[in-house]
Structure formats: C-alpha cells, structure tokens
Amino acid sequence: MTGNRRLRPIVLLFAVATILAGWSAPAGGGEAGPDAGFLPTAGFAPGWVADGAVETFDRDTLYEHINGEAELYLPYGFERLTAAYFKPADGPKTGLGVDLYRMGSPLDAFGIFSNYRSPEGEEAGIGAGSEISDYHLLFWQDRFFVRLSASGGQPGRPVLRAAAEAVAKALPGPATTPAELDLLAIPERTPRSEKFVATSLLGYSFFPRGLTADATLDGRPVRLFVVVTPSAASAGAALDAYVSELARAGSPPPTRPTGNASSSTTPGEDPGASREPALLARDPLYKGVALQPSGPLLFGIARLEDPTAGVALLERWVGGQPH
C-alpha cells in the first residue's frame, strides 16, 4: 500500500504533462498561426532582422494589439491578424511592424483599406491598391489587408517597399479589384475616394451596406453612394425606411422630378427597361439627396445644394449600369 501511495504523485504529474503537451494556447500573442508564411523573413532588406516572435490575434483578442480600432475590423469579416516586428541588426532605434489581416473577402479587405487611405495619398503600386508615406505603407490583395508601420524613426521607403513586396509576392490571388467597385465608375468620381462600408451606410441602420465615393458636380463636391441589399423588395423596404426617418426628423416630404424625367431611358440603355422615378429629399445630415432604385440597389447623390441638380447625373449613372 505504501508503494502505491508513492506512485500516485508520479502518475498525476505524468497525466498533467501529457494533457499540457497536447494543449495549444488560443490565438493571441505567441502563436505564429497559419498566415505566418506570408510575412517577410529576416533579410527582406539588407541588415534587417526579426525582432521577437510572430504573434497571432483572433476576433476575441484583436483589441490587445489595436485597442480602440478593433471594432472597425469586425464587420468586415475579420478572421485573424498575424503580426511581426523587424529592426536593423546594427541596433538603431528604428523598428518596423508588419500587420497582416485576414478579412472575410476581397471586398472586405478593400473596405478596411479604404478606411485608411486618403485621396491625396501616394500610390505605391503594390497589391490591388496601396498608399505609402515615410512612416507607413498600406495595401490590400485578395482577402488580406496589410499595414506596415515604422516606429522610432524613418526606416526609409526602400525598406517599406521591400517588406511590402515580399508579402505581396507570397499572398494568393491576382491583384485585382472587386467587381462591385465598377458601380462607382463614372467620370465625376474623385479618384481614390471609393469606400466600401460593411454596415449602416451613411450612418443609417436601414441601409445595410454599400459603397461611397466623392465626386464633383458643377464645380461643387457631392457624395455618391450605392446601397446594396439582397433583393429589389429589400431595396424598396430600405427606401421606405429612409422616407420614414426623414419624416421623423421633421424634413419636408420627398418629391419626384417634374414630369418623371428620371423614368425615361438614357442613351445606351435598353429602351424596354423601366425605372422608378428618382426620389428627391432634404436630409438633415446630407443636405439635398437624389435617390434612384435599381433592382436590389439604391443609387444616390448626397450633399447637393438643390436635389434637382443631381437628377441628370443620376440618370446617366444608373442608365449606364449593365442590365
């Protein structure tokens, strides 16, 4: 009996060691994760080496790495962040962080990227879209958004480019843009201003998701937007909800263009196609708004001084879409 009692602690220690050997820590600082192979390796630029281990963060731990920004990523199908750090081997106080975000889709990756880039920013020519400065380089490709950030000093643009190009070369998929962005392809659009908004377009919960872009109309800035819904019925319900919200806010009732001009076809459009007339409204947040339903989509122009001023552009825009 005495011998059995002496064996029990040994057996328990062996069992605990066996359990721990098969246990993996949850994602969140410490594990390299499956996307680590897309990151740069030591020597991506002459004299640069890894600084610490690769870390991985999931939806529950993302805030540990980007506290205050994590909520921005979640609606875009965020799955995982893989992060690495690099420094010069000779030890100057300069560092480079490389963050690789796996998003839900290429459109989601573009959406996150579009939240950070500026129309005045400098394109780096990396991935499907990019922006570079002396301290950062952003780009997106396939379903990935990549953010490189310098700390402690300027590493130099050649170093930023070398790291970004190493990632882009390793990532899957061609560097192409989602077809949804073609919805904003009109001459009046301001280049590099397109955005994909994953939830509550224009801040309205009944506009579930969509696209926006800046544009110029008659020399004045306006905002283009496209509400994306699952069906024509859903688009109609969203439009009804918008009208109800305007009434609740005390705005005057929306109107239609005189003579229902917007229901006519435009050059190149199928003559047999019929379109509901545009809706002209006064929005307390966005000034004049012109809205045109088209199947599961709502095309709109906001920030108009006079809603009727947007009708002609709206007609050309909607009429030029594939049918």
Tab-separated table of C-alpha atoms in Angstrom:
chain	number	residue	atom	x	y	z
A	1	MET	CA	0.000	0.000	0.000
A	2	THR	CA	2.850	2.385	0.848
A	3	GLY	CA	4.412	1.790	-2.576
A	4	ASN	CA	1.098	2.626	-4.344
A	5	ARG	CA	0.774	5.910	-2.441
A	6	ARG	CA	4.276	6.897	-3.519
A	7	LEU	CA	3.428	6.205	-7.146
A	8	ARG	CA	0.266	8.340	-7.185
A	9	PRO	CA	2.016	11.774	-7.374
A	10	ILE	CA	4.219	10.486	-10.180
A	11	VAL	CA	1.200	9.214	-12.119
A	12	LEU	CA	-0.618	12.522	-11.625
A	13	LEU	CA	2.381	14.534	-12.801
A	14	PHE	CA	2.689	12.322	-15.872
A	15	ALA	CA	-1.024	12.793	-16.676
A	16	VAL	CA	-0.800	16.572	-16.338
A	17	ALA	CA	2.290	16.692	-18.552
A	18	THR	CA	0.521	14.579	-21.170
A	19	ILE	CA	-2.501	16.908	-21.218
A	20	LEU	CA	-0.350	20.030	-21.447
A	21	ALA	CA	1.709	18.550	-24.262
A	22	GLY	CA	-1.405	18.257	-26.408
A	23	TRP	CA	-2.864	21.637	-25.476
A	24	SER	CA	-2.495	24.701	-27.705
A	25	ALA	CA	-2.853	28.238	-26.419
A	26	PRO	CA	-5.647	30.258	-28.043
A	27	ALA	CA	-4.694	32.746	-30.740
A	28	GLY	CA	-3.477	35.954	-29.186
A	29	GLY	CA	0.185	36.826	-28.853
A	30	GLY	CA	2.621	33.920	-29.034
A	31	GLU	CA	1.494	31.574	-31.806
A	32	ALA	CA	2.738	32.100	-35.333
A	33	GLY	CA	-0.513	30.887	-36.935
A	34	PRO	CA	-1.165	29.638	-40.475
A	35	ASP	CA	-0.588	33.022	-42.174
A	36	ALA	CA	2.948	33.472	-40.843
A	37	GLY	CA	4.353	32.177	-44.130
A	38	PHE	CA	3.069	35.308	-45.884
A	39	LEU	CA	5.198	37.619	-43.732
A	40	PRO	CA	8.672	38.883	-44.648
A	41	THR	CA	11.647	36.935	-43.340
A	42	ALA	CA	14.903	38.252	-41.908
A	43	GLY	CA	16.973	39.816	-44.655
A	44	PHE	CA	13.997	41.103	-46.689
A	45	ALA	CA	16.140	44.249	-46.832
A	46	PRO	CA	19.900	44.362	-46.187
A	47	GLY	CA	20.672	44.395	-42.472
A	48	TRP	CA	17.109	43.892	-41.231
A	49	VAL	CA	16.334	41.062	-38.791
A	50	ALA	CA	13.312	39.761	-36.890
A	51	ASP	CA	12.593	41.365	-33.522
A	52	GLY	CA	10.779	38.807	-31.380
A	53	ALA	CA	8.284	36.102	-32.282
A	54	VAL	CA	5.382	36.264	-34.717
A	55	GLU	CA	2.066	36.855	-32.930
A	56	THR	CA	-1.491	35.962	-33.908
A	57	PHE	CA	-4.720	37.600	-32.732
A	58	ASP	CA	-8.313	36.484	-33.350
A	59	ARG	CA	-11.687	38.230	-33.013
A	60	ASP	CA	-11.577	37.904	-29.232
A	61	THR	CA	-8.018	39.177	-28.774
A	62	LEU	CA	-7.606	41.745	-31.561
A	63	TYR	CA	-8.083	44.586	-29.075
A	64	GLU	CA	-4.817	43.548	-27.397
A	65	HIS	CA	-2.930	44.678	-30.487
A	66	ILE	CA	-5.047	47.583	-31.773
A	67	ASN	CA	-7.112	48.683	-28.823
A	68	GLY	CA	-9.598	51.314	-29.973
A	69	GLU	CA	-9.596	50.138	-33.586
A	70	ALA	CA	-10.674	46.504	-33.220
A	71	GLU	CA	-14.386	47.269	-33.590
A	72	LEU	CA	-13.737	48.747	-37.038
A	73	TYR	CA	-12.486	45.410	-38.376
A	74	LEU	CA	-15.148	43.020	-37.086
A	75	PRO	CA	-17.995	43.953	-39.517
A	76	TYR	CA	-15.634	43.275	-42.430
A	77	GLY	CA	-15.422	39.569	-41.657
A	78	PHE	CA	-12.140	39.815	-39.750
A	79	GLU	CA	-10.732	36.362	-39.009
A	80	ARG	CA	-7.135	36.716	-37.917
A	81	LEU	CA	-4.235	39.157	-37.526
A	82	THR	CA	-0.667	37.902	-37.885
A	83	ALA	CA	1.945	40.401	-36.695
A	84	ALA	CA	5.731	40.517	-36.896
A	85	TYR	CA	8.381	43.050	-35.965
A	86	PHE	CA	11.736	43.836	-37.545
A	87	LYS	CA	14.746	46.013	-36.732
A	88	PRO	CA	18.166	46.832	-38.183
A	89	ALA	CA	20.829	44.392	-36.996
A	90	ASP	CA	23.182	47.248	-36.076
A	91	GLY	CA	20.697	48.473	-33.493
A	92	PRO	CA	19.483	51.994	-34.422
A	93	LYS	CA	16.282	52.976	-32.680
A	94	THR	CA	14.092	52.221	-35.667
A	95	GLY	CA	11.554	49.433	-35.928
A	96	LEU	CA	9.046	48.136	-38.454
A	97	GLY	CA	5.784	46.405	-37.613
A	98	VAL	CA	4.068	44.280	-40.263
A	99	ASP	CA	0.386	43.504	-39.620
A	100	LEU	CA	-1.381	41.022	-41.902
A	101	TYR	CA	-5.188	40.969	-41.537
A	102	ARG	CA	-7.198	38.092	-42.987
A	103	MET	CA	-10.642	39.512	-43.804
A	104	GLY	CA	-13.877	37.876	-44.962
A	105	SER	CA	-13.492	38.562	-48.699
A	106	PRO	CA	-11.550	40.725	-51.165
A	107	LEU	CA	-14.315	43.340	-50.915
A	108	ASP	CA	-13.938	43.351	-47.124
A	109	ALA	CA	-10.157	43.742	-47.433
A	110	PHE	CA	-10.684	46.696	-49.757
A	111	GLY	CA	-13.229	48.103	-47.312
A	112	ILE	CA	-10.749	48.184	-44.443
A	113	PHE	CA	-8.060	49.638	-46.700
A	114	SER	CA	-10.468	52.341	-47.873
A	115	ASN	CA	-10.968	53.463	-44.270
A	116	TYR	CA	-7.291	54.401	-44.035
A	117	ARG	CA	-6.214	55.683	-47.446
A	118	SER	CA	-6.552	59.304	-48.498
A	119	PRO	CA	-7.477	60.670	-51.945
A	120	GLU	CA	-4.327	62.796	-51.626
A	121	GLY	CA	-2.167	59.816	-50.623
A	122	GLU	CA	0.651	58.447	-52.773
A	123	GLU	CA	0.016	55.150	-54.571
A	124	ALA	CA	2.845	52.638	-54.057
A	125	GLY	CA	1.912	50.287	-56.900
A	126	ILE	CA	1.768	47.233	-54.622
A	127	GLY	CA	-1.135	44.785	-54.416
A	128	ALA	CA	-4.582	45.770	-55.663
A	129	GLY	CA	-4.323	49.212	-54.057
A	130	SER	CA	-1.801	50.877	-51.778
A	131	GLU	CA	-0.567	54.025	-50.072
A	132	ILE	CA	2.931	54.964	-48.943
A	133	SER	CA	4.480	57.687	-46.784
A	134	ASP	CA	7.782	57.993	-44.923
A	135	TYR	CA	6.360	56.128	-41.931
A	136	HIS	CA	3.797	53.672	-43.282
A	137	LEU	CA	2.730	51.573	-46.237
A	138	LEU	CA	-0.763	50.121	-46.622
A	139	PHE	CA	-2.025	47.737	-49.274
A	140	TRP	CA	-4.620	45.080	-49.877
A	141	GLN	CA	-4.612	41.961	-52.028
A	142	ASP	CA	-7.116	39.110	-52.288
A	143	ARG	CA	-8.764	38.882	-48.842
A	144	PHE	CA	-5.802	40.401	-46.972
A	145	PHE	CA	-5.150	43.918	-45.689
A	146	VAL	CA	-1.521	44.677	-44.851
A	147	ARG	CA	-0.313	47.565	-42.710
A	148	LEU	CA	3.377	48.360	-42.260
A	149	SER	CA	4.213	50.971	-39.623
A	150	ALA	CA	7.568	52.440	-38.624
A	151	SER	CA	8.460	53.409	-35.074
A	152	GLY	CA	11.349	55.333	-33.571
A	153	GLY	CA	12.422	56.881	-36.854
A	154	GLN	CA	12.183	56.584	-40.608
A	155	PRO	CA	13.326	53.220	-41.978
A	156	GLY	CA	13.334	54.651	-45.496
A	157	ARG	CA	10.874	53.983	-48.286
A	158	PRO	CA	13.057	51.297	-49.890
A	159	VAL	CA	12.751	49.263	-46.673
A	160	LEU	CA	8.968	49.746	-46.542
A	161	ARG	CA	8.682	48.708	-50.180
A	162	ALA	CA	10.915	45.670	-49.752
A	163	ALA	CA	8.826	44.367	-46.850
A	164	ALA	CA	5.516	45.043	-48.613
A	165	GLU	CA	6.656	43.478	-51.873
A	166	ALA	CA	7.788	40.355	-50.010
A	167	VAL	CA	4.291	39.992	-48.537
A	168	ALA	CA	2.508	40.721	-51.827
A	169	LYS	CA	4.609	38.106	-53.617
A	170	ALA	CA	3.676	35.474	-51.023
A	171	LEU	CA	-0.057	36.249	-50.881
A	172	PRO	CA	-2.541	34.300	-53.036
A	173	GLY	CA	-4.640	35.657	-55.847
A	174	PRO	CA	-4.078	38.214	-58.582
A	175	ALA	CA	-4.033	41.871	-57.574
A	176	THR	CA	-7.478	42.668	-58.984
A	177	THR	CA	-10.291	44.841	-57.638
A	178	PRO	CA	-13.802	43.572	-56.768
A	179	ALA	CA	-16.431	43.957	-59.487
A	180	GLU	CA	-18.636	45.895	-57.044
A	181	LEU	CA	-16.361	48.920	-57.402
A	182	ASP	CA	-17.447	49.220	-61.032
A	183	LEU	CA	-20.738	50.578	-59.668
A	184	LEU	CA	-18.887	53.824	-58.893
A	185	ALA	CA	-17.091	54.092	-62.241
A	186	ILE	CA	-18.305	57.453	-63.547
A	187	PRO	CA	-16.174	60.395	-64.750
A	188	GLU	CA	-17.359	62.720	-61.979
A	189	ARG	CA	-15.920	60.455	-59.253
A	190	THR	CA	-12.852	61.644	-57.326
A	191	PRO	CA	-10.018	59.118	-57.767
A	192	ARG	CA	-9.034	57.098	-54.677
A	193	SER	CA	-12.126	58.224	-52.756
A	194	GLU	CA	-14.127	54.991	-53.121
A	195	LYS	CA	-15.093	53.198	-49.919
A	196	PHE	CA	-16.929	50.009	-49.046
A	197	VAL	CA	-18.993	50.324	-45.862
A	198	ALA	CA	-19.908	46.976	-44.308
A	199	THR	CA	-22.749	48.200	-42.116
A	200	SER	CA	-25.046	51.229	-41.718
A	201	LEU	CA	-24.177	53.165	-44.857
A	202	LEU	CA	-24.327	56.938	-44.223
A	203	GLY	CA	-24.921	56.072	-40.580
A	204	TYR	CA	-28.424	54.707	-41.242
A	205	SER	CA	-29.039	51.170	-39.941
A	206	PHE	CA	-31.687	50.509	-42.616
A	207	PHE	CA	-29.009	50.969	-45.312
A	208	PRO	CA	-27.255	47.669	-44.528
A	209	ARG	CA	-24.065	48.044	-46.571
A	210	GLY	CA	-22.779	49.726	-49.682
A	211	LEU	CA	-20.270	51.922	-51.464
A	212	THR	CA	-19.468	55.619	-51.372
A	213	ALA	CA	-17.216	57.997	-53.293
A	214	ASP	CA	-16.588	61.703	-53.509
A	215	ALA	CA	-17.450	63.450	-56.773
A	216	THR	CA	-17.674	66.890	-58.324
A	217	LEU	CA	-20.880	68.207	-59.883
A	218	ASP	CA	-20.945	71.659	-61.454
A	219	GLY	CA	-17.755	72.514	-59.596
A	220	ARG	CA	-19.139	71.535	-56.186
A	221	PRO	CA	-18.289	68.488	-54.046
A	222	VAL	CA	-21.001	65.849	-53.652
A	223	ARG	CA	-21.144	62.313	-52.291
A	224	LEU	CA	-22.053	59.289	-54.431
A	225	PHE	CA	-23.438	56.236	-52.671
A	226	VAL	CA	-24.859	52.832	-53.560
A	227	VAL	CA	-26.930	50.906	-51.028
A	228	VAL	CA	-26.529	47.152	-51.574
A	229	THR	CA	-29.401	44.911	-50.454
A	230	PRO	CA	-30.315	41.241	-51.117
A	231	SER	CA	-33.306	41.937	-53.381
A	232	ALA	CA	-35.474	44.570	-55.040
A	233	ALA	CA	-38.002	44.119	-52.237
A	234	SER	CA	-35.284	44.771	-49.659
A	235	ALA	CA	-34.203	47.882	-51.541
A	236	GLY	CA	-37.792	49.120	-51.537
A	237	ALA	CA	-38.065	48.499	-47.803
A	238	ALA	CA	-34.822	50.415	-47.211
A	239	LEU	CA	-36.135	53.344	-49.240
A	240	ASP	CA	-39.403	53.336	-47.280
A	241	ALA	CA	-37.434	53.317	-44.025
A	242	TYR	CA	-35.418	56.304	-45.232
A	243	VAL	CA	-38.580	58.259	-46.051
A	244	SER	CA	-39.948	57.440	-42.590
A	245	GLU	CA	-36.706	58.594	-40.969
A	246	LEU	CA	-36.855	61.905	-42.836
A	247	ALA	CA	-40.416	62.435	-41.620
A	248	ARG	CA	-39.371	61.622	-38.064
A	249	ALA	CA	-36.560	64.186	-38.342
A	250	GLY	CA	-39.022	66.857	-39.500
A	251	SER	CA	-37.746	67.117	-43.081
A	252	PRO	CA	-40.187	68.135	-45.825
A	253	PRO	CA	-41.789	65.243	-47.741
A	254	PRO	CA	-39.627	63.903	-50.601
A	255	THR	CA	-40.682	64.749	-54.145
A	256	ARG	CA	-40.251	63.320	-57.644
A	257	PRO	CA	-38.720	65.187	-60.613
A	258	THR	CA	-41.241	67.250	-62.574
A	259	GLY	CA	-42.663	65.150	-65.376
A	260	ASN	CA	-40.992	61.991	-64.009
A	261	ALA	CA	-37.990	62.778	-66.184
A	262	SER	CA	-35.876	60.184	-64.429
A	263	SER	CA	-38.138	57.349	-65.554
A	264	SER	CA	-37.022	57.839	-69.172
A	265	THR	CA	-34.173	55.809	-70.657
A	266	THR	CA	-30.713	57.168	-71.325
A	267	PRO	CA	-28.505	56.588	-74.378
A	268	GLY	CA	-27.233	53.008	-74.394
A	269	GLU	CA	-29.941	51.779	-72.024
A	270	ASP	CA	-32.452	49.120	-73.018
A	271	PRO	CA	-35.492	51.062	-74.339
A	272	GLY	CA	-37.756	48.443	-72.794
A	273	ALA	CA	-36.299	48.959	-69.355
A	274	SER	CA	-38.497	50.770	-66.877
A	275	ARG	CA	-37.160	52.607	-63.861
A	276	GLU	CA	-38.902	54.051	-60.879
A	277	PRO	CA	-38.584	57.856	-60.792
A	278	ALA	CA	-35.898	59.348	-58.599
A	279	LEU	CA	-36.711	60.459	-55.078
A	280	LEU	CA	-35.614	63.977	-54.126
A	281	ALA	CA	-35.203	64.722	-50.438
A	282	ARG	CA	-33.820	67.133	-47.880
A	283	ASP	CA	-31.689	65.229	-45.386
A	284	PRO	CA	-30.762	66.930	-42.082
A	285	LEU	CA	-27.287	65.363	-42.286
A	286	TYR	CA	-26.568	65.350	-46.021
A	287	LYS	CA	-28.410	68.389	-47.439
A	288	GLY	CA	-30.085	67.593	-50.757
A	289	VAL	CA	-30.298	63.919	-51.745
A	290	ALA	CA	-31.365	62.316	-55.032
A	291	LEU	CA	-32.106	58.572	-54.858
A	292	GLN	CA	-32.811	56.088	-57.667
A	293	PRO	CA	-33.847	52.441	-57.049
A	294	SER	CA	-32.479	49.849	-59.473
A	295	GLY	CA	-33.231	46.240	-58.585
A	296	PRO	CA	-31.521	45.354	-55.282
A	297	LEU	CA	-29.539	48.608	-55.361
A	298	LEU	CA	-30.249	52.202	-54.390
A	299	PHE	CA	-28.095	54.742	-56.241
A	300	GLY	CA	-27.823	58.119	-54.574
A	301	ILE	CA	-26.157	61.514	-54.652
A	302	ALA	CA	-25.921	63.456	-51.391
A	303	ARG	CA	-24.694	66.876	-50.252
A	304	LEU	CA	-26.486	68.635	-53.087
A	305	GLU	CA	-27.413	72.277	-52.621
A	306	ASP	CA	-30.558	71.527	-54.654
A	307	PRO	CA	-31.704	67.880	-55.022
A	308	THR	CA	-32.939	68.511	-58.576
A	309	ALA	CA	-29.359	69.345	-59.610
A	310	GLY	CA	-28.445	65.685	-59.219
A	311	VAL	CA	-31.181	64.203	-61.427
A	312	ALA	CA	-29.315	64.352	-64.750
A	313	LEU	CA	-26.157	62.801	-63.299
A	314	LEU	CA	-28.218	60.163	-61.515
A	315	GLU	CA	-29.920	59.247	-64.793
A	316	ARG	CA	-26.613	58.848	-66.619
A	317	TRP	CA	-25.112	56.902	-63.750
A	318	VAL	CA	-27.951	54.406	-63.303
A	319	GLY	CA	-28.623	54.170	-67.032
A	320	GLY	CA	-25.007	53.253	-67.689
A	321	GLN	CA	-25.086	50.187	-65.438
A	322	PRO	CA	-25.156	46.688	-67.022
A	323	HIS	CA	-28.653	45.224	-67.299
